[in-house]
Amino acid sequence: MATAVITPAGSARLSNRLGLWFAHAYVLGMCAVLGGAYFFQFGLWEYPCPMCLLQRMFFLLSALGPAYIIARSRKGAVTTREFASGWGWAAAVAICGSFVSAAQVLMHIVPPDPGYAGALFGLHLYTWALVAFVLAVLACGINLVLVDKSEPLDAGTTSPLLGKAARVTLAVLAFFALSNLVACFFIQGFHWQMSGDPTSYRFFTDLGL
């Protein structure tokens, strides 16, 4: 009975495709974090503060790096420069986001401050956001170190499954970007400055609803 043999070229192609799948996982992971925030906002009626919304924007901006790699792979081989630029952008934005999360943690770290909004497993969402940003930076660093093994090359053009996954992943990211923009508008309304402790959607409140 014949045994399948994985050649060095075949192994490289497999690792390249895994690198592209990881880019999908990163983008969807950022969207999942926002999905959890949406649960607290729309399911538990806990309104996000300006710093919370800023952290959401950093999650979305960080996801743009791998999203660029995914979009680029649909047109052909991704160069090392493009791959490094995508993950470098994601890492830089995640670092900036971690500063915002850390600042909010420090604002509420001294007892008896109860912290802002609800908590998950004893930790507030901004603390989980800090953890997520740190893990994101670590993931970006690993991809940059393993650039020769994980850059997608022509994987996006030779795999129909990856082509379909690219459309889904990019559509999910676009949905969260647009919905977050709409949510920000409803919370702030037509005011120049957003309340530091919002208790309603000002757009509807101003309309008397």
GROMACS .gro file of C-alpha atoms in nm, residues 4-206:
model
  203
    4ALA     CA    1   0.190   0.957   0.101
    5VAL     CA    2   0.516   1.147   0.123
    6ILE     CA    3   0.519   1.517   0.205
    7THR     CA    4   0.799   1.684   0.010
    8PRO     CA    5   0.975   1.998   0.136
    9ALA     CA    6   0.783   2.201  -0.123
   10GLY     CA    7   0.455   2.046  -0.013
   11SER     CA    8   0.537   2.114   0.352
   12ALA     CA    9   0.616   2.477   0.269
   13ARG     CA   10   0.288   2.514   0.082
   14LEU     CA   11   0.100   2.368   0.382
   15SER     CA   12   0.267   2.608   0.627
   16ASN     CA   13   0.193   2.899   0.392
   17ARG     CA   14  -0.173   2.809   0.388
   18LEU     CA   15  -0.177   2.773   0.765
   19GLY     CA   16  -0.028   3.121   0.786
   20LEU     CA   17  -0.317   3.255   0.580
   21TRP     CA   18  -0.572   3.066   0.788
   22PHE     CA   19  -0.416   3.225   1.096
   23ALA     CA   20  -0.476   3.567   0.943
   24HIS     CA   21  -0.844   3.468   0.912
   25ALA     CA   22  -0.844   3.353   1.276
   26TYR     CA   23  -0.692   3.684   1.388
   27VAL     CA   24  -0.954   3.894   1.209
   28LEU     CA   25  -1.242   3.678   1.332
   29GLY     CA   26  -1.092   3.680   1.682
   30MET     CA   27  -1.097   4.060   1.689
   31CYS     CA   28  -1.457   4.049   1.570
   32ALA     CA   29  -1.543   3.794   1.841
   33VAL     CA   30  -1.409   4.033   2.105
   34LEU     CA   31  -1.639   4.303   1.968
   35GLY     CA   32  -1.922   4.052   1.964
   36GLY     CA   33  -1.872   3.999   2.337
   37ALA     CA   34  -1.882   4.374   2.390
   38TYR     CA   35  -2.205   4.389   2.189
   39PHE     CA   36  -2.357   4.129   2.421
   40PHE     CA   37  -2.292   4.355   2.720
   41GLN     CA   38  -2.418   4.662   2.533
   42PHE     CA   39  -2.731   4.527   2.367
   43GLY     CA   40  -2.802   4.223   2.584
   44LEU     CA   41  -2.728   4.365   2.930
   45TRP     CA   42  -2.787   4.734   2.846
   46GLU     CA   43  -2.444   4.846   2.961
   47TYR     CA   44  -2.344   5.149   2.758
   48PRO     CA   45  -1.978   5.177   2.655
   49CYS     CA   46  -1.783   5.482   2.767
   50PRO     CA   47  -1.557   5.680   2.529
   51MET     CA   48  -1.249   5.478   2.631
   52CYS     CA   49  -1.439   5.154   2.569
   53LEU     CA   50  -1.532   5.271   2.221
   54LEU     CA   51  -1.173   5.377   2.157
   55GLN     CA   52  -1.056   5.027   2.244
   56ARG     CA   53  -1.313   4.883   2.002
   57MET     CA   54  -1.172   5.102   1.728
   58PHE     CA   55  -0.821   4.978   1.800
   59PHE     CA   56  -0.943   4.617   1.772
   60LEU     CA   57  -1.093   4.696   1.433
   61LEU     CA   58  -0.785   4.885   1.316
   62SER     CA   59  -0.558   4.601   1.426
   63ALA     CA   60  -0.767   4.354   1.226
   64LEU     CA   61  -0.707   4.562   0.913
   65GLY     CA   62  -0.348   4.434   0.894
   66PRO     CA   63  -0.432   4.065   0.847
   67ALA     CA   64  -0.740   4.167   0.646
   68TYR     CA   65  -0.505   4.338   0.400
   69ILE     CA   66  -0.304   4.016   0.369
   70ILE     CA   67  -0.623   3.819   0.308
   71ALA     CA   68  -0.747   4.062   0.045
   72ARG     CA   69  -0.407   4.073  -0.124
   73SER     CA   70  -0.382   3.692  -0.136
   74ARG     CA   71  -0.697   3.679  -0.350
   75LYS     CA   72  -0.509   3.854  -0.631
   76GLY     CA   73  -0.190   3.647  -0.625
   77ALA     CA   74   0.127   3.588  -0.430
   78VAL     CA   75   0.176   3.802  -0.118
   79THR     CA   76   0.528   3.943  -0.096
   80THR     CA   77   0.731   3.932   0.223
   81ARG     CA   78   0.709   4.310   0.242
   82GLU     CA   79   0.328   4.304   0.222
   83PHE     CA   80   0.306   4.023   0.476
   84ALA     CA   81   0.536   4.202   0.722
   85SER     CA   82   0.353   4.531   0.670
   86GLY     CA   83   0.017   4.370   0.751
   87TRP     CA   84   0.131   4.205   1.071
   88GLY     CA   85   0.350   4.501   1.168
   89TRP     CA   86   0.048   4.732   1.142
   90ALA     CA   87  -0.162   4.491   1.349
   91ALA     CA   88   0.105   4.477   1.621
   92ALA     CA   89   0.158   4.854   1.634
   93VAL     CA   90  -0.216   4.922   1.665
   94ALA     CA   91  -0.260   4.650   1.927
   95ILE     CA   92   0.019   4.808   2.134
   96CYS     CA   93  -0.160   5.145   2.116
   97GLY     CA   94  -0.484   4.978   2.217
   98SER     CA   95  -0.316   4.813   2.513
   99PHE     CA   96  -0.210   5.157   2.640
  100VAL     CA   97  -0.574   5.270   2.639
  101SER     CA   98  -0.687   4.954   2.819
  102ALA     CA   99  -0.406   4.982   3.074
  103ALA     CA  100  -0.497   5.346   3.139
  104GLN     CA  101  -0.858   5.250   3.207
  105VAL     CA  102  -0.748   4.966   3.436
  106LEU     CA  103  -0.532   5.209   3.635
  107MET     CA  104  -0.823   5.454   3.660
  108HIS     CA  105  -1.029   5.194   3.849
  109ILE     CA  106  -0.762   4.988   4.022
  110VAL     CA  107  -0.769   5.159   4.363
  111PRO     CA  108  -1.038   5.025   4.603
  112PRO     CA  109  -1.320   5.090   4.673
  113ASP     CA  110  -1.367   5.189   4.307
  114PRO     CA  111  -1.612   4.929   4.168
  115GLY     CA  112  -1.491   4.976   3.812
  116TYR     CA  113  -1.692   5.067   3.507
  117ALA     CA  114  -1.988   4.851   3.397
  118GLY     CA  115  -2.020   4.477   3.455
  119ALA     CA  116  -1.758   4.207   3.479
  120LEU     CA  117  -1.687   3.868   3.325
  121PHE     CA  118  -1.530   3.606   3.554
  122GLY     CA  119  -1.446   3.883   3.798
  123LEU     CA  120  -1.268   4.105   3.545
  124HIS     CA  121  -1.412   4.412   3.374
  125LEU     CA  122  -1.419   4.429   2.995
  126TYR     CA  123  -1.132   4.678   2.975
  127THR     CA  124  -0.915   4.431   3.167
  128TRP     CA  125  -1.008   4.156   2.922
  129ALA     CA  126  -0.933   4.402   2.642
  130LEU     CA  127  -0.582   4.450   2.782
  131VAL     CA  128  -0.533   4.072   2.787
  132ALA     CA  129  -0.662   4.047   2.429
  133PHE     CA  130  -0.430   4.323   2.307
  134VAL     CA  131  -0.126   4.158   2.470
  135LEU     CA  132  -0.215   3.823   2.310
  136ALA     CA  133  -0.264   4.001   1.977
  137VAL     CA  134   0.083   4.155   1.994
  138LEU     CA  135   0.228   3.812   2.075
  139ALA     CA  136   0.046   3.656   1.777
  140CYS     CA  137   0.174   3.929   1.546
  141GLY     CA  138   0.529   3.882   1.672
  142ILE     CA  139   0.517   3.507   1.610
  143ASN     CA  140   0.398   3.562   1.254
  144LEU     CA  141   0.677   3.809   1.188
  145VAL     CA  142   0.941   3.574   1.328
  146LEU     CA  143   0.808   3.286   1.115
  147VAL     CA  144   0.761   3.501   0.806
  148ASP     CA  145   0.948   3.257   0.579
  149LYS     CA  146   0.712   2.975   0.677
  150SER     CA  147   0.381   3.154   0.718
  151GLU     CA  148   0.356   3.411   0.438
  152PRO     CA  149   0.070   3.292   0.215
  153LEU     CA  150   0.245   3.311  -0.124
  154ASP     CA  151  -0.018   3.201  -0.380
  155ALA     CA  152  -0.235   3.004  -0.137
  156GLY     CA  153  -0.533   3.231  -0.185
  157THR     CA  154  -0.544   3.177  -0.560
  158THR     CA  155  -0.498   2.799  -0.555
  159SER     CA  156  -0.749   2.708  -0.285
  160PRO     CA  157  -1.120   2.762  -0.357
  161LEU     CA  158  -1.195   2.716   0.012
  162LEU     CA  159  -0.959   2.997   0.108
  163GLY     CA  160  -1.116   3.216  -0.159
  164LYS     CA  161  -1.463   3.164  -0.011
  165ALA     CA  162  -1.333   3.209   0.343
  166ALA     CA  163  -1.177   3.542   0.242
  167ARG     CA  164  -1.514   3.679   0.132
  168VAL     CA  165  -1.678   3.568   0.458
  169THR     CA  166  -1.403   3.700   0.684
  170LEU     CA  167  -1.385   4.039   0.513
  171ALA     CA  168  -1.765   4.067   0.519
  172VAL     CA  169  -1.772   3.994   0.895
  173LEU     CA  170  -1.509   4.261   0.957
  174ALA     CA  171  -1.703   4.512   0.747
  175PHE     CA  172  -2.020   4.434   0.943
  176PHE     CA  173  -1.856   4.499   1.280
  177ALA     CA  174  -1.687   4.815   1.153
  178LEU     CA  175  -2.014   4.957   1.022
  179SER     CA  176  -2.224   4.847   1.320
  180ASN     CA  177  -1.973   4.997   1.563
  181LEU     CA  178  -1.987   5.327   1.375
  182VAL     CA  179  -2.367   5.326   1.396
  183ALA     CA  180  -2.359   5.238   1.768
  184CYS     CA  181  -2.117   5.525   1.836
  185PHE     CA  182  -2.344   5.767   1.654
  186PHE     CA  183  -2.654   5.662   1.849
  187ILE     CA  184  -2.470   5.696   2.182
  188GLN     CA  185  -2.325   6.039   2.103
  189GLY     CA  186  -2.606   6.172   1.887
  190PHE     CA  187  -2.537   6.513   1.736
  191HIS     CA  188  -2.327   6.630   2.031
  192TRP     CA  189  -1.960   6.723   1.994
  193GLN     CA  190  -1.864   6.549   2.317
  194MET     CA  191  -1.970   6.207   2.441
  195SER     CA  192  -2.067   6.160   2.805
  196GLY     CA  193  -1.798   5.993   3.017
  197ASP     CA  194  -2.063   5.774   3.179
  198PRO     CA  195  -2.343   5.729   2.922
  199THR     CA  196  -2.679   5.607   3.052
  200SER     CA  197  -2.878   5.615   2.729
  201TYR     CA  198  -2.859   5.654   2.354
  202ARG     CA  199  -2.849   6.033   2.326
  203PHE     CA  200  -2.971   6.028   1.967
  204PHE     CA  201  -3.303   5.880   2.077
  205THR     CA  202  -3.312   6.083   2.400
  206ASP     CA  203  -3.279   6.408   2.204
   0.00000   0.00000   0.00000
